[in-house]
mmCIF file of C-alpha atoms in Angstrom:
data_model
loop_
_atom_site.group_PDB
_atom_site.id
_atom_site.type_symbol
_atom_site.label_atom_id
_atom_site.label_comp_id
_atom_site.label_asym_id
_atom_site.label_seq_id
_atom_site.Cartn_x
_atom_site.Cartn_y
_atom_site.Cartn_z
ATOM 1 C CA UNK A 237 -16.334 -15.915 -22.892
ATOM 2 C CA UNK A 238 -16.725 -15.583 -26.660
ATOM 3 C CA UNK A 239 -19.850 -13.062 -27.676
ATOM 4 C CA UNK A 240 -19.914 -11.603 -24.499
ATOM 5 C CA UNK A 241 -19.800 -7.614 -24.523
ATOM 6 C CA UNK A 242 -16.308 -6.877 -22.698
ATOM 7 C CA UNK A 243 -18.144 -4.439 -20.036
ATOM 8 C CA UNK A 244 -19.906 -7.917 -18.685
ATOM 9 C CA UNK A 245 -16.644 -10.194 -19.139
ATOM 10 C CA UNK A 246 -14.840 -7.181 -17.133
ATOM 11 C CA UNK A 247 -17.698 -7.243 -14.464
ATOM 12 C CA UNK A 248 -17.133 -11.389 -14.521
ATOM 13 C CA UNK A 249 -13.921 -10.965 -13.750
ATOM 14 C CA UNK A 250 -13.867 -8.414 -11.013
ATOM 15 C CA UNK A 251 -16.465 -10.597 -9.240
ATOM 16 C CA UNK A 252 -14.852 -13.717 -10.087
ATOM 17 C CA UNK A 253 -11.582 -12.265 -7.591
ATOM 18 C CA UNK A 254 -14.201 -12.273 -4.579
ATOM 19 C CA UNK A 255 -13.878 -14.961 -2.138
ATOM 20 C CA UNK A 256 -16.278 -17.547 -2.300
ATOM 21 C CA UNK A 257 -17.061 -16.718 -5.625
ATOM 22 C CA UNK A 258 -16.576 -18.919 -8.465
ATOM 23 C CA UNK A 259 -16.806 -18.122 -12.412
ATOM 24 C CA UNK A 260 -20.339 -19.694 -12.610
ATOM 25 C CA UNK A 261 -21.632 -17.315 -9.527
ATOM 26 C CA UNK A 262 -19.667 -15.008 -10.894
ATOM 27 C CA UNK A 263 -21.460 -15.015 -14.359
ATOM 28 C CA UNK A 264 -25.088 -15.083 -12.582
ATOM 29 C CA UNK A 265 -24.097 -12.308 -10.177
ATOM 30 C CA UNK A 266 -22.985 -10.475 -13.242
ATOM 31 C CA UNK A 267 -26.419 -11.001 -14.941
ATOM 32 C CA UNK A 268 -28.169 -10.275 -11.995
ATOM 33 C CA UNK A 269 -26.611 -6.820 -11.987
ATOM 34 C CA UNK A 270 -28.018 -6.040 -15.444
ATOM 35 C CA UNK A 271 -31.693 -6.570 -14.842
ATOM 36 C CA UNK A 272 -31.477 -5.299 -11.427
ATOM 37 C CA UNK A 273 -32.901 -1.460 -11.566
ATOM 38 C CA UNK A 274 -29.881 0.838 -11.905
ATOM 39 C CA UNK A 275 -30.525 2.458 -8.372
ATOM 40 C CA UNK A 276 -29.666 -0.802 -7.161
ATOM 41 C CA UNK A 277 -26.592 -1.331 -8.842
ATOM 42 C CA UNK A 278 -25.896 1.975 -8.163
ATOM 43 C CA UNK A 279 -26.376 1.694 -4.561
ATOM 44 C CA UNK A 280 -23.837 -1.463 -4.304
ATOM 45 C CA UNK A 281 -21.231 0.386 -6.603
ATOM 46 C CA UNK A 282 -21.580 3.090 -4.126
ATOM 47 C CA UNK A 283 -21.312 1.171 -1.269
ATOM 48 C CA UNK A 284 -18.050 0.026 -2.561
ATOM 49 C CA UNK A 285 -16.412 3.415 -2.752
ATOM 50 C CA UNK A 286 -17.924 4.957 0.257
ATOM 51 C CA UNK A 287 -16.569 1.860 2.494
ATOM 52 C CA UNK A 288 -13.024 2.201 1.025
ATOM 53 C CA UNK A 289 -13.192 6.040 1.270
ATOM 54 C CA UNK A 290 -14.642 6.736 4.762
ATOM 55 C CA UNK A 291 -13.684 3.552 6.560
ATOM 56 C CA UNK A 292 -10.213 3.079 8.833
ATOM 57 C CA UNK A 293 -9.101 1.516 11.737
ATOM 58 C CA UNK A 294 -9.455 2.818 15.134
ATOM 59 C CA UNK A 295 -6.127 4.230 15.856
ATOM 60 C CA UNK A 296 -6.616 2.825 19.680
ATOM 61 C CA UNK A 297 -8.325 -1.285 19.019
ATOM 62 C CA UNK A 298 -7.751 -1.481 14.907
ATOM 63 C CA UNK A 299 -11.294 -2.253 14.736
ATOM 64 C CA UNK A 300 -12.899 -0.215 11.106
ATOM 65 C CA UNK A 301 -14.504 3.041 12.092
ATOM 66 C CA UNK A 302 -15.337 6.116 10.275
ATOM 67 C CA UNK A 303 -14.325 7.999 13.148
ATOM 68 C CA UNK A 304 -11.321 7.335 15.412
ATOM 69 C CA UNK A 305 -11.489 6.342 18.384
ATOM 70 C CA UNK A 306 -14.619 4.281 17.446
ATOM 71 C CA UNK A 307 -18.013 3.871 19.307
ATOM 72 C CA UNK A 308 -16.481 1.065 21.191
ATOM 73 C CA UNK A 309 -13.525 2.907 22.557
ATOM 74 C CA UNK A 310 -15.233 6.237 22.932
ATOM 75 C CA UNK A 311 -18.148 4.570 25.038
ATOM 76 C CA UNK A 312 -18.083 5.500 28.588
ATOM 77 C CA UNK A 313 -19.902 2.538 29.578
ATOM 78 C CA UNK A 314 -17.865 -0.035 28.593
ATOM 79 C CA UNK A 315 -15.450 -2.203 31.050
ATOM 80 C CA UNK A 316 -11.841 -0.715 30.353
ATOM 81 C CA UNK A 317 -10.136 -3.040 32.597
ATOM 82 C CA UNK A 318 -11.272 -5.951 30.166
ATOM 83 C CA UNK A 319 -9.107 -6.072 27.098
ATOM 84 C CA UNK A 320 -10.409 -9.007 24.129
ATOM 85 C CA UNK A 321 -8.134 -9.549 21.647
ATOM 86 C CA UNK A 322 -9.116 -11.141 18.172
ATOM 87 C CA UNK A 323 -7.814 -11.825 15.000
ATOM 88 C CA UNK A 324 -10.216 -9.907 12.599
ATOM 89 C CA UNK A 325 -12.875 -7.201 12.611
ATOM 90 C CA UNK A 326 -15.659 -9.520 12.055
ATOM 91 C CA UNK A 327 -14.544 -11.685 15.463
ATOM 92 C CA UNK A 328 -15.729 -8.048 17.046
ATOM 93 C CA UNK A 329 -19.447 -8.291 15.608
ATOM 94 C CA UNK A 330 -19.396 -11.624 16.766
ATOM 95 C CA UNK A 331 -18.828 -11.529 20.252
ATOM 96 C CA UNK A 332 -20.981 -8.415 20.158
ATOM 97 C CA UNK A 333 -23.477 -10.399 18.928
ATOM 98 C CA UNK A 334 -23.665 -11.956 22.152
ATOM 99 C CA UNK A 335 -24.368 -9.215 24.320
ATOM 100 C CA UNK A 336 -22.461 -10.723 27.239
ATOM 101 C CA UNK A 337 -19.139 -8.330 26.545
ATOM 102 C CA UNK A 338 -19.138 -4.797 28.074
ATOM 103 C CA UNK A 339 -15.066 -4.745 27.563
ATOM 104 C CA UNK A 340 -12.933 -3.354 24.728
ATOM 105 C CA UNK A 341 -11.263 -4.921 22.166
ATOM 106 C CA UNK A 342 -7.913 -5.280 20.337
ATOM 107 C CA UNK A 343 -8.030 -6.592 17.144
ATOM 108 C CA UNK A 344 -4.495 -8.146 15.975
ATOM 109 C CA UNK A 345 -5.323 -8.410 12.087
ATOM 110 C CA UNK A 346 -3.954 -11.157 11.439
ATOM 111 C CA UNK A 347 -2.851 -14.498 12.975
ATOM 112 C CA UNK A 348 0.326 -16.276 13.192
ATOM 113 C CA UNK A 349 0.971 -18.523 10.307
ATOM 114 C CA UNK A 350 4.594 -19.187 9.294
ATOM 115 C CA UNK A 351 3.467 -20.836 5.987
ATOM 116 C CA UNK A 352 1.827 -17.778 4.849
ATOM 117 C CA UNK A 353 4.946 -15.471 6.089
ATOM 118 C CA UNK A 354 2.978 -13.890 9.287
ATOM 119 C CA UNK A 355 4.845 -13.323 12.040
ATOM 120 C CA UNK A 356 4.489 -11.248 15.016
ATOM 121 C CA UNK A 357 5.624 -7.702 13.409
ATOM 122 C CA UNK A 358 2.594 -8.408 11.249
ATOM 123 C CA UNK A 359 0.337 -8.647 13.645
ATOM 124 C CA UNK A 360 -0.851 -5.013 16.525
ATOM 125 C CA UNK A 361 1.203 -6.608 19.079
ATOM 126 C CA UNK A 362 3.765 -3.330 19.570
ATOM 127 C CA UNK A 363 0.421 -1.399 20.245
ATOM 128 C CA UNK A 364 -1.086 -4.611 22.486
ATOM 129 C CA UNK A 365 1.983 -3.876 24.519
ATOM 130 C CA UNK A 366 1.653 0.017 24.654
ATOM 131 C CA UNK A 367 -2.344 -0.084 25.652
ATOM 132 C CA UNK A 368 -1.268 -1.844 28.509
ATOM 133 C CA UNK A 369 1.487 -0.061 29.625
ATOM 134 C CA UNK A 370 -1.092 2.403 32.190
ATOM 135 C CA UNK A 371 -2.321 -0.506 34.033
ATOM 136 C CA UNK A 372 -5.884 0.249 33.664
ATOM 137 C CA UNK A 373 -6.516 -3.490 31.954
ATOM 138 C CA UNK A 374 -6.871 -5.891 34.307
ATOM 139 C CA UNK A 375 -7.774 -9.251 32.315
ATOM 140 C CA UNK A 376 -6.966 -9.684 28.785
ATOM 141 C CA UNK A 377 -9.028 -12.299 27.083
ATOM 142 C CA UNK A 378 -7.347 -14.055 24.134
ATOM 143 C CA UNK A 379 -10.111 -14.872 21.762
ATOM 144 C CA UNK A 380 -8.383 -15.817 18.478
ATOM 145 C CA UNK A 381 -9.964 -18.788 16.738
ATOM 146 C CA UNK A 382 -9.783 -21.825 18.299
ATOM 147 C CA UNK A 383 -7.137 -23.777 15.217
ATOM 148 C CA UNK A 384 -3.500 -24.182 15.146
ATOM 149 C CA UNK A 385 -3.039 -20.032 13.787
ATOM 150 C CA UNK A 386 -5.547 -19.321 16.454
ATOM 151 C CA UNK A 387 -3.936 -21.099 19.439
ATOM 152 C CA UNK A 388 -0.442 -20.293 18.295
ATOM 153 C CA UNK A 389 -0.948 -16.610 18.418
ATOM 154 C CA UNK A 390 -2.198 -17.000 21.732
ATOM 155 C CA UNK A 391 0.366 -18.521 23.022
ATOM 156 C CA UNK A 392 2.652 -16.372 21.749
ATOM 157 C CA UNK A 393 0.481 -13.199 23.096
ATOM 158 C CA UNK A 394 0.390 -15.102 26.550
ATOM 159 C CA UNK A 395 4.302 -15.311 27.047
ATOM 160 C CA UNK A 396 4.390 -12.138 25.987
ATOM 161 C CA UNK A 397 2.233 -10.586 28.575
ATOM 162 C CA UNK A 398 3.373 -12.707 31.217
ATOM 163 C CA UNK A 399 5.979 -9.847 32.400
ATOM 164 C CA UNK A 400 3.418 -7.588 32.990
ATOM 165 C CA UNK A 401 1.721 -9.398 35.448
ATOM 166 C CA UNK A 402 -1.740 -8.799 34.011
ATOM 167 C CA UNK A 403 -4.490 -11.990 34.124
ATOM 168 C CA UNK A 404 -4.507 -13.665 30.620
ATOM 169 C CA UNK A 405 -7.267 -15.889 29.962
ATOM 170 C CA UNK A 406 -8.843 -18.070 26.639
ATOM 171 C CA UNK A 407 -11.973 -18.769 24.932
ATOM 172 C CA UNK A 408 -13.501 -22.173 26.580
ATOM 173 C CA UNK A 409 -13.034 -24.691 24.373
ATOM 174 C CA UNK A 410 -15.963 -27.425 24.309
ATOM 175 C CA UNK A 411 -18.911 -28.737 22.848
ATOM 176 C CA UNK A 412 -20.827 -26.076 20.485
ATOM 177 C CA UNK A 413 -24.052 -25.870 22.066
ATOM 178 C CA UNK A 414 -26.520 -28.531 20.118
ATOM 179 C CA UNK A 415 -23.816 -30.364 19.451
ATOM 180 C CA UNK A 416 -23.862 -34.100 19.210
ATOM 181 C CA UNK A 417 -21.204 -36.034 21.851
ATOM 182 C CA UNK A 418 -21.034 -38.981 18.665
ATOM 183 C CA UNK A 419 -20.016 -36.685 15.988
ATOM 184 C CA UNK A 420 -17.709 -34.116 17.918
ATOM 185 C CA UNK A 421 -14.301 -34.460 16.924
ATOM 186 C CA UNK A 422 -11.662 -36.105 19.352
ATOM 187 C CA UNK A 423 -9.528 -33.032 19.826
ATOM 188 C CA UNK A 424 -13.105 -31.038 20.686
ATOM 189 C CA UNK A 425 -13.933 -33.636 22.980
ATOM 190 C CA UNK A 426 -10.855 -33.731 24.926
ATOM 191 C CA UNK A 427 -10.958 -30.166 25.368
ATOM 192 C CA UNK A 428 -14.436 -30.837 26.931
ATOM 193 C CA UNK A 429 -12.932 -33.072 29.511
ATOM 194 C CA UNK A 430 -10.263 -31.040 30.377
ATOM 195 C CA UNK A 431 -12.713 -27.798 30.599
ATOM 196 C CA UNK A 432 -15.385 -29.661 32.903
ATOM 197 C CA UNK A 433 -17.021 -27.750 35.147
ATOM 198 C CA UNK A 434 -18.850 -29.015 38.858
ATOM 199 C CA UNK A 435 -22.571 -29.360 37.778
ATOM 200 C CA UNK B 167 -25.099 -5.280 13.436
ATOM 201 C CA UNK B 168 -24.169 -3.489 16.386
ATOM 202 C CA UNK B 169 -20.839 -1.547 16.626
ATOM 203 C CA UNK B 170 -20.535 -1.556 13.183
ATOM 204 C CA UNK B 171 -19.680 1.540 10.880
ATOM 205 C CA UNK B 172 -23.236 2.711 8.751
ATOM 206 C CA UNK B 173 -20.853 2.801 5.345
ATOM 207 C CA UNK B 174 -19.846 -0.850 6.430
ATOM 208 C CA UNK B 175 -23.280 -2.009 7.348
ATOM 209 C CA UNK B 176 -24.410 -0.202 4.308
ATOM 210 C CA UNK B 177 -22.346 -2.406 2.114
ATOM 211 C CA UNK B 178 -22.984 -5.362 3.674
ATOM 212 C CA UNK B 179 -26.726 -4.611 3.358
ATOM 213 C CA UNK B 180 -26.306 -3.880 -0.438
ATOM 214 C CA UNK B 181 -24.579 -7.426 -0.954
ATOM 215 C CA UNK B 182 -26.959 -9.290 0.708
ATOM 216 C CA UNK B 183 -29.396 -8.270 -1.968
ATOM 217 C CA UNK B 184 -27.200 -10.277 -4.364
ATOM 218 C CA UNK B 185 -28.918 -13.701 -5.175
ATOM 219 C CA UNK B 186 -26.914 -16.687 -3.572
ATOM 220 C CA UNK B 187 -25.525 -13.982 -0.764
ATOM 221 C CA UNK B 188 -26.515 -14.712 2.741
ATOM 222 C CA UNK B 189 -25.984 -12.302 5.340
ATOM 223 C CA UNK B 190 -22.576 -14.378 6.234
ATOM 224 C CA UNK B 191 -21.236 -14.214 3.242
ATOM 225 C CA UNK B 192 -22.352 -11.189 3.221
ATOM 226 C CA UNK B 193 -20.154 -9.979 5.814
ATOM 227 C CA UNK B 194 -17.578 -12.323 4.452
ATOM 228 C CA UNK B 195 -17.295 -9.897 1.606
ATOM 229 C CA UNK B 196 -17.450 -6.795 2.446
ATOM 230 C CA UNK B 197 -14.166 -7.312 4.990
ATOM 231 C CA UNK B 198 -12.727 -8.510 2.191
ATOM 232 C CA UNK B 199 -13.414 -5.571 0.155
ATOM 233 C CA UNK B 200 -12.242 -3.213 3.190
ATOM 234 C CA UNK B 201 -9.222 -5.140 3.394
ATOM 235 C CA UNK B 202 -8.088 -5.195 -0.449
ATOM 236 C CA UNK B 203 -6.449 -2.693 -2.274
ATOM 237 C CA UNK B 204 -7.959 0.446 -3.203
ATOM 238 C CA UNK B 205 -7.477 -0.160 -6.819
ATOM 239 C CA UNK B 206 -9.577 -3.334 -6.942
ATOM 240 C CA UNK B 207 -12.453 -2.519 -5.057
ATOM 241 C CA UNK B 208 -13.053 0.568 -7.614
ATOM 242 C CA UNK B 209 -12.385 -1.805 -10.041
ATOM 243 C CA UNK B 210 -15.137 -3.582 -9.060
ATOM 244 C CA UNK B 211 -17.488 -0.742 -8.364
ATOM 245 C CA UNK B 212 -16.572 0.659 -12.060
ATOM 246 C CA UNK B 213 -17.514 -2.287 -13.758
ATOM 247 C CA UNK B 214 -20.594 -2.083 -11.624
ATOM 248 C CA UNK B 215 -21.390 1.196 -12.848
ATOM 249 C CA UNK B 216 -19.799 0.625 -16.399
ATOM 250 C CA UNK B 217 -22.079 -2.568 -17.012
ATOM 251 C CA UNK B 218 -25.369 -0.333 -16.575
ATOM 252 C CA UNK B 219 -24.306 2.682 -18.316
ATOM 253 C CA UNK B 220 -22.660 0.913 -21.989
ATOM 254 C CA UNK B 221 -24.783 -3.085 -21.762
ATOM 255 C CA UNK B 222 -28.140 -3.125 -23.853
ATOM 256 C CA UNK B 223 -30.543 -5.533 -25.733
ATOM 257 C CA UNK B 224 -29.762 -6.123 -29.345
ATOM 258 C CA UNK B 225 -32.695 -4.778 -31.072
ATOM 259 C CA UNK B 226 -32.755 -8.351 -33.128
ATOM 260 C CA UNK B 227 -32.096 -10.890 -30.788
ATOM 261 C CA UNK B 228 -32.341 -9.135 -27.141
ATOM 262 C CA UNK B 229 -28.652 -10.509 -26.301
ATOM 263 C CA UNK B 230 -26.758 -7.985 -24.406
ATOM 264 C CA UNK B 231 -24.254 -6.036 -26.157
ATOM 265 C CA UNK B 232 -22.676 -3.281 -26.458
ATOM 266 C CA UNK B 233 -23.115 -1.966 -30.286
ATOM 267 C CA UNK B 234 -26.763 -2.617 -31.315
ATOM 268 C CA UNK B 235 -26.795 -5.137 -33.598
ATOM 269 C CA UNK B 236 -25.144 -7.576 -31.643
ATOM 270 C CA UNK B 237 -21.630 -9.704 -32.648
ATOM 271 C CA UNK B 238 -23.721 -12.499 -33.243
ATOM 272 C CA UNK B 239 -26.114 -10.804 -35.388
ATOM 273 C CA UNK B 240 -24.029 -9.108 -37.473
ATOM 274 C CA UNK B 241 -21.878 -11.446 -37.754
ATOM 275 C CA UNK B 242 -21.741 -12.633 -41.615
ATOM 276 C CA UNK B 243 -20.936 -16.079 -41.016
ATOM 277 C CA UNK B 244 -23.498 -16.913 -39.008
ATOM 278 C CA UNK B 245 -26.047 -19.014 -40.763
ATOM 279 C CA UNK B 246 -29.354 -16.400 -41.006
ATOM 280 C CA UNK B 247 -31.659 -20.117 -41.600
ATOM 281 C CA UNK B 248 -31.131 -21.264 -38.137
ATOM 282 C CA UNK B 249 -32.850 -19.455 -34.812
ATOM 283 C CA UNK B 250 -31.889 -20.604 -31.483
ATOM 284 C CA UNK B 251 -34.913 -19.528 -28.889
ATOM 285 C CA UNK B 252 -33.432 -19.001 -25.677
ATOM 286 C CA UNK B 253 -34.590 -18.085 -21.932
ATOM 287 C CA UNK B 254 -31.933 -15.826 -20.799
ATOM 288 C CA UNK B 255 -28.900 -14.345 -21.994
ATOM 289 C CA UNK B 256 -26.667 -16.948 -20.255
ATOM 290 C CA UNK B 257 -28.374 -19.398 -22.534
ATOM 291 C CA UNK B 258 -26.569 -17.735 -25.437
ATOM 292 C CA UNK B 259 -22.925 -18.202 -23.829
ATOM 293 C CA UNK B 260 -23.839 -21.739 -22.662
ATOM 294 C CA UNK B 261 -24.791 -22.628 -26.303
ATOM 295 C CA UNK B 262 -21.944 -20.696 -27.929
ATOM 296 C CA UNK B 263 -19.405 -22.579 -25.405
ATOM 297 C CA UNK B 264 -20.004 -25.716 -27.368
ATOM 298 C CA UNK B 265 -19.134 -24.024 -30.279
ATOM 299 C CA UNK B 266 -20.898 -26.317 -32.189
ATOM 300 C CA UNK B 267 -23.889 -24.207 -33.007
ATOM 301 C CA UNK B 268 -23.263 -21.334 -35.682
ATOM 302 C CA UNK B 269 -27.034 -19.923 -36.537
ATOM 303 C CA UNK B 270 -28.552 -16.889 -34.675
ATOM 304 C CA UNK B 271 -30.359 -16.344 -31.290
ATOM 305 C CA UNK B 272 -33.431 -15.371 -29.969
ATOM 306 C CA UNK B 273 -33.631 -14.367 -25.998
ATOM 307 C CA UNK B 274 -37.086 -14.349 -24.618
ATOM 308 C CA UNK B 275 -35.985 -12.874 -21.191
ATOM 309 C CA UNK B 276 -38.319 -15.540 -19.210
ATOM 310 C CA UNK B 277 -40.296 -18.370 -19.447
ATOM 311 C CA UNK B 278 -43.629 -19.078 -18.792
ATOM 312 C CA UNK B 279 -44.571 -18.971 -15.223
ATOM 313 C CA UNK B 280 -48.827 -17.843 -14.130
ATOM 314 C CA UNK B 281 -46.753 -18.250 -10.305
ATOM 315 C CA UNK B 282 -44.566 -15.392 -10.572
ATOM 316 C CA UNK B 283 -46.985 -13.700 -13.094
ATOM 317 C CA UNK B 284 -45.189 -14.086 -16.274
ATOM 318 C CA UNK B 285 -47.058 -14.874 -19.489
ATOM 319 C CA UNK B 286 -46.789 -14.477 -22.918
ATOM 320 C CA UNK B 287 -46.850 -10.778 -23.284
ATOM 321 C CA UNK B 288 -43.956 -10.593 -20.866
ATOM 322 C CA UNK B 289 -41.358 -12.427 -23.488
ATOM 323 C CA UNK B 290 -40.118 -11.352 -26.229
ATOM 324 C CA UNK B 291 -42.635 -13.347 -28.429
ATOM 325 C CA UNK B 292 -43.950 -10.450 -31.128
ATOM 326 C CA UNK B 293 -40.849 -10.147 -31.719
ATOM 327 C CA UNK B 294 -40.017 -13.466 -32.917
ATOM 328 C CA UNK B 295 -42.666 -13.771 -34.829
ATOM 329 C CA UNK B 296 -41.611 -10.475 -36.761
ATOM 330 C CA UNK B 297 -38.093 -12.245 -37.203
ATOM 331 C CA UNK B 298 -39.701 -15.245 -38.900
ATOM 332 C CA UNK B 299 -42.006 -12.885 -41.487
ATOM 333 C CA UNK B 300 -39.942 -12.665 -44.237
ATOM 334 C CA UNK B 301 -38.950 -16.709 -44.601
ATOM 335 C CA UNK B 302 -35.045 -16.378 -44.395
ATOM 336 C CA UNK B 303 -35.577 -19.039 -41.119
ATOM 337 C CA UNK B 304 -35.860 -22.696 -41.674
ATOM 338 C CA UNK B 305 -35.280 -24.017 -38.429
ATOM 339 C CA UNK B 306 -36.335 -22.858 -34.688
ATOM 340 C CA UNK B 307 -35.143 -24.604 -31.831
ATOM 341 C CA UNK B 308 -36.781 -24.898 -28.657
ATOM 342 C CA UNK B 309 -33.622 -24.331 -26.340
ATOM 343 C CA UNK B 310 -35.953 -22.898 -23.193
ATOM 344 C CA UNK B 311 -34.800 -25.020 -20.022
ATOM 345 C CA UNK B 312 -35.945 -28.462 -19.373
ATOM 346 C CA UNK B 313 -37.964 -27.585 -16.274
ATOM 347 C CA UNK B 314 -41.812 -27.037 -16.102
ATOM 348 C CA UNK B 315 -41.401 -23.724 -16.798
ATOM 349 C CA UNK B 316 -39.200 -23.935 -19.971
ATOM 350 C CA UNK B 317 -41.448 -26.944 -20.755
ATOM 351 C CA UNK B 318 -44.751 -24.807 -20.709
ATOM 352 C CA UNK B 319 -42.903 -22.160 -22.956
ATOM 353 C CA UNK B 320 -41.494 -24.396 -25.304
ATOM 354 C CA UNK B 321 -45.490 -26.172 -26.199
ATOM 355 C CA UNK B 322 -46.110 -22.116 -26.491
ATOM 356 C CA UNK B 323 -43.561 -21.088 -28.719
ATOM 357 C CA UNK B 324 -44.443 -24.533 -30.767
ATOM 358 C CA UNK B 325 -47.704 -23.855 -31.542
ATOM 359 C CA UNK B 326 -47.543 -20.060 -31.736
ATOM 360 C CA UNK B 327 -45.086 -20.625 -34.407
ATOM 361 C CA UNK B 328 -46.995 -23.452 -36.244
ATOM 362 C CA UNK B 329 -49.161 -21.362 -39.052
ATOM 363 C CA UNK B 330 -45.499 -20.159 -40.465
ATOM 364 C CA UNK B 331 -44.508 -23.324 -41.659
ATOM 365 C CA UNK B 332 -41.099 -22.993 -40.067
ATOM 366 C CA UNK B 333 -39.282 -26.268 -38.563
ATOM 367 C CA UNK B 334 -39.349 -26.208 -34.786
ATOM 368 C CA UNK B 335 -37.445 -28.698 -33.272
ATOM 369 C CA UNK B 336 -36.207 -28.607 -29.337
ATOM 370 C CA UNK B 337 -33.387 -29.752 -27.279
ATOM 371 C CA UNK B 338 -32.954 -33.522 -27.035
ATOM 372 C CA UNK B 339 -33.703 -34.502 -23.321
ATOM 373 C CA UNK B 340 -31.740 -37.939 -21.892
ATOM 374 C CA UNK B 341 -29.184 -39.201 -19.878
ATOM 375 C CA UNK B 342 -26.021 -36.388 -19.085
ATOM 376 C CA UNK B 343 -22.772 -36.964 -20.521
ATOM 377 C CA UNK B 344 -21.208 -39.260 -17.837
ATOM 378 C CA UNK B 345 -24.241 -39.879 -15.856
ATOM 379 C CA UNK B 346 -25.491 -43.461 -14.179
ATOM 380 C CA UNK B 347 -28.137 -44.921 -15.350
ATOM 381 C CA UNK B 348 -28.668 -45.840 -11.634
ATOM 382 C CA UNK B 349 -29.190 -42.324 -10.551
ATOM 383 C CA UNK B 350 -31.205 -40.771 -13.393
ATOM 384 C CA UNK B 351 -34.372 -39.449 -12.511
ATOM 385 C CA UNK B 352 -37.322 -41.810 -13.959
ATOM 386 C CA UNK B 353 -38.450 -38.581 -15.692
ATOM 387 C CA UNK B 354 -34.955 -38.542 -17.278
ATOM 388 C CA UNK B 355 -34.840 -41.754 -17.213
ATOM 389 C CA UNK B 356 -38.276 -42.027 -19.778
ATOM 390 C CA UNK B 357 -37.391 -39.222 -21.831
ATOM 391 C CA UNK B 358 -33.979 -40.940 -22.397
ATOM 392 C CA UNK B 359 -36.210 -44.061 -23.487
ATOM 393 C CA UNK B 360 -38.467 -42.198 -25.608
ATOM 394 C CA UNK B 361 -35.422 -40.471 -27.438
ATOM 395 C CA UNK B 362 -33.430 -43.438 -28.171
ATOM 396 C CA UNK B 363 -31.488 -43.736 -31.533
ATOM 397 C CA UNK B 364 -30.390 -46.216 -33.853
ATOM 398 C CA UNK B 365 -26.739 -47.336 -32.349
#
């Protein structure tokens, strides 16, 4: 980074920190920032701040909100005796994506993963525990992602709700729709088998 | 983008207008940003700002900088008999990287392109000719890309600069450093050919 003015070797490097984002996108990001119009750059720089000021988590699911409880928890019309629990925010937007979910959610933040030092006191479990402590849940869907952090936290969150008698199920596993039989992977394909349904 | 906070939606929306950034990533992103510390999300959002308010063109060369001349221009060592023409402002670092080139620079900011509208008066072009007036330049090269575009300026520049006098020479096109023979492009491929040097 010789002969580079150190505002735009500054901006390099904060962008070079994102995920996804390597020094060369980085660098033409960067550049793409200076010819932009400065209401745009402006805007995004804004956008920034504003998310980290008025976002948090719901203080009842741990999904972000600007105000607590958020618009899935304070709807009237959704399913309370459904409970989905997920890993991350973004697994929220995805099954609402879907349209098929009238339930609520609990998002764990996290997933198991001994290498990278998570265990369960890192994850919303104590609060899992206390939303279903009224009885109003019925079924709790476990809808972590579907590799070895994913299914281990379920498991984990299954035993743990087994004393309270509530009805735990999983995510199908299968073959992604349009998906080729010849190129799905063996685990995926056992899965398939085991999860067959009468036609 | 249902269930999803307007500030977060907002900033999601604002990164997506970031070349290379797809909706996903998109997303990707701006959970990351939610989720890392305070400190480096303004960080980022500074430098934003920061890069707008202090980066402008050096008055001789059109580089970015942030004290007008540029480091490169007013540098004393530089050799003042040598011009580099360059598309874009990356072009400078790219060059500089090698560190084998020690004259100045010239950024057009574009190349020729009648598809997206750009022509001549759109580059910096008066001004390079008023850089080559009083005679201190020997030597211009033609460092515009080696696409159709950069081509088409290049042929421009070369004639447009032809009643000076002034050398104009241009990148050497051939085979990459490390590249097969095999896979070279016969455009490449000829060019290589046509550029061949005593061994």
């Amino acid at each position: 980074m010789d002969h580079i003015a150190e505002p735009v070797a500054r901006l390099i490097d904060e962008l070079n920190k994102l995920p996804g984002i390597g020094p060369k996108s980085a660098q033409r990001l960067a550049f793409y920032l200076l010819r932009t119009p400065r209401e745009q750059a402006q805007a995004l720089a804004e956008a920034i701040v504003e998310v980290k000021e008025r976002i948090r988590l719901c203080s009842t699911c741990f999904h972000l909100t600007e105000r607590d409880p958020c618009a899935i928890c304070a709807n009237p019309q959704r399913d309370r005796s459904l409970l989905c629990v997920v890993e991350e925010p973004l697994d929220v937007l995805a099954i609402e994506r879907t349209r098929e979910y009238r339930g609520l959610y609990h998002v764990l933040h996290g997933a198991l993963s001994p290498i990278e030092g998570i265990g369960p006191e890192q994850l919303r479990l104590r609060e899992l525990l206390a939303r279903l402590r009224d009885g109003q849940v019925a079924e709790v869907i476990l809808a972590t992602n579907a590799n070895l952090e994913g299914e281990a936290t379920a498991t984990y969150v299954a035993r743990l709700l087994r004393p309270l008698g509530v009805r735990v199920t999983r995510l199908a596993r299968g073959l992604p729709v349009g998906g080729d039989l010849e190129y799905a992977d063996d685990l995926t394909l056992s899965r398939a088998l085991e999860g067959r349904r009468e036609f």
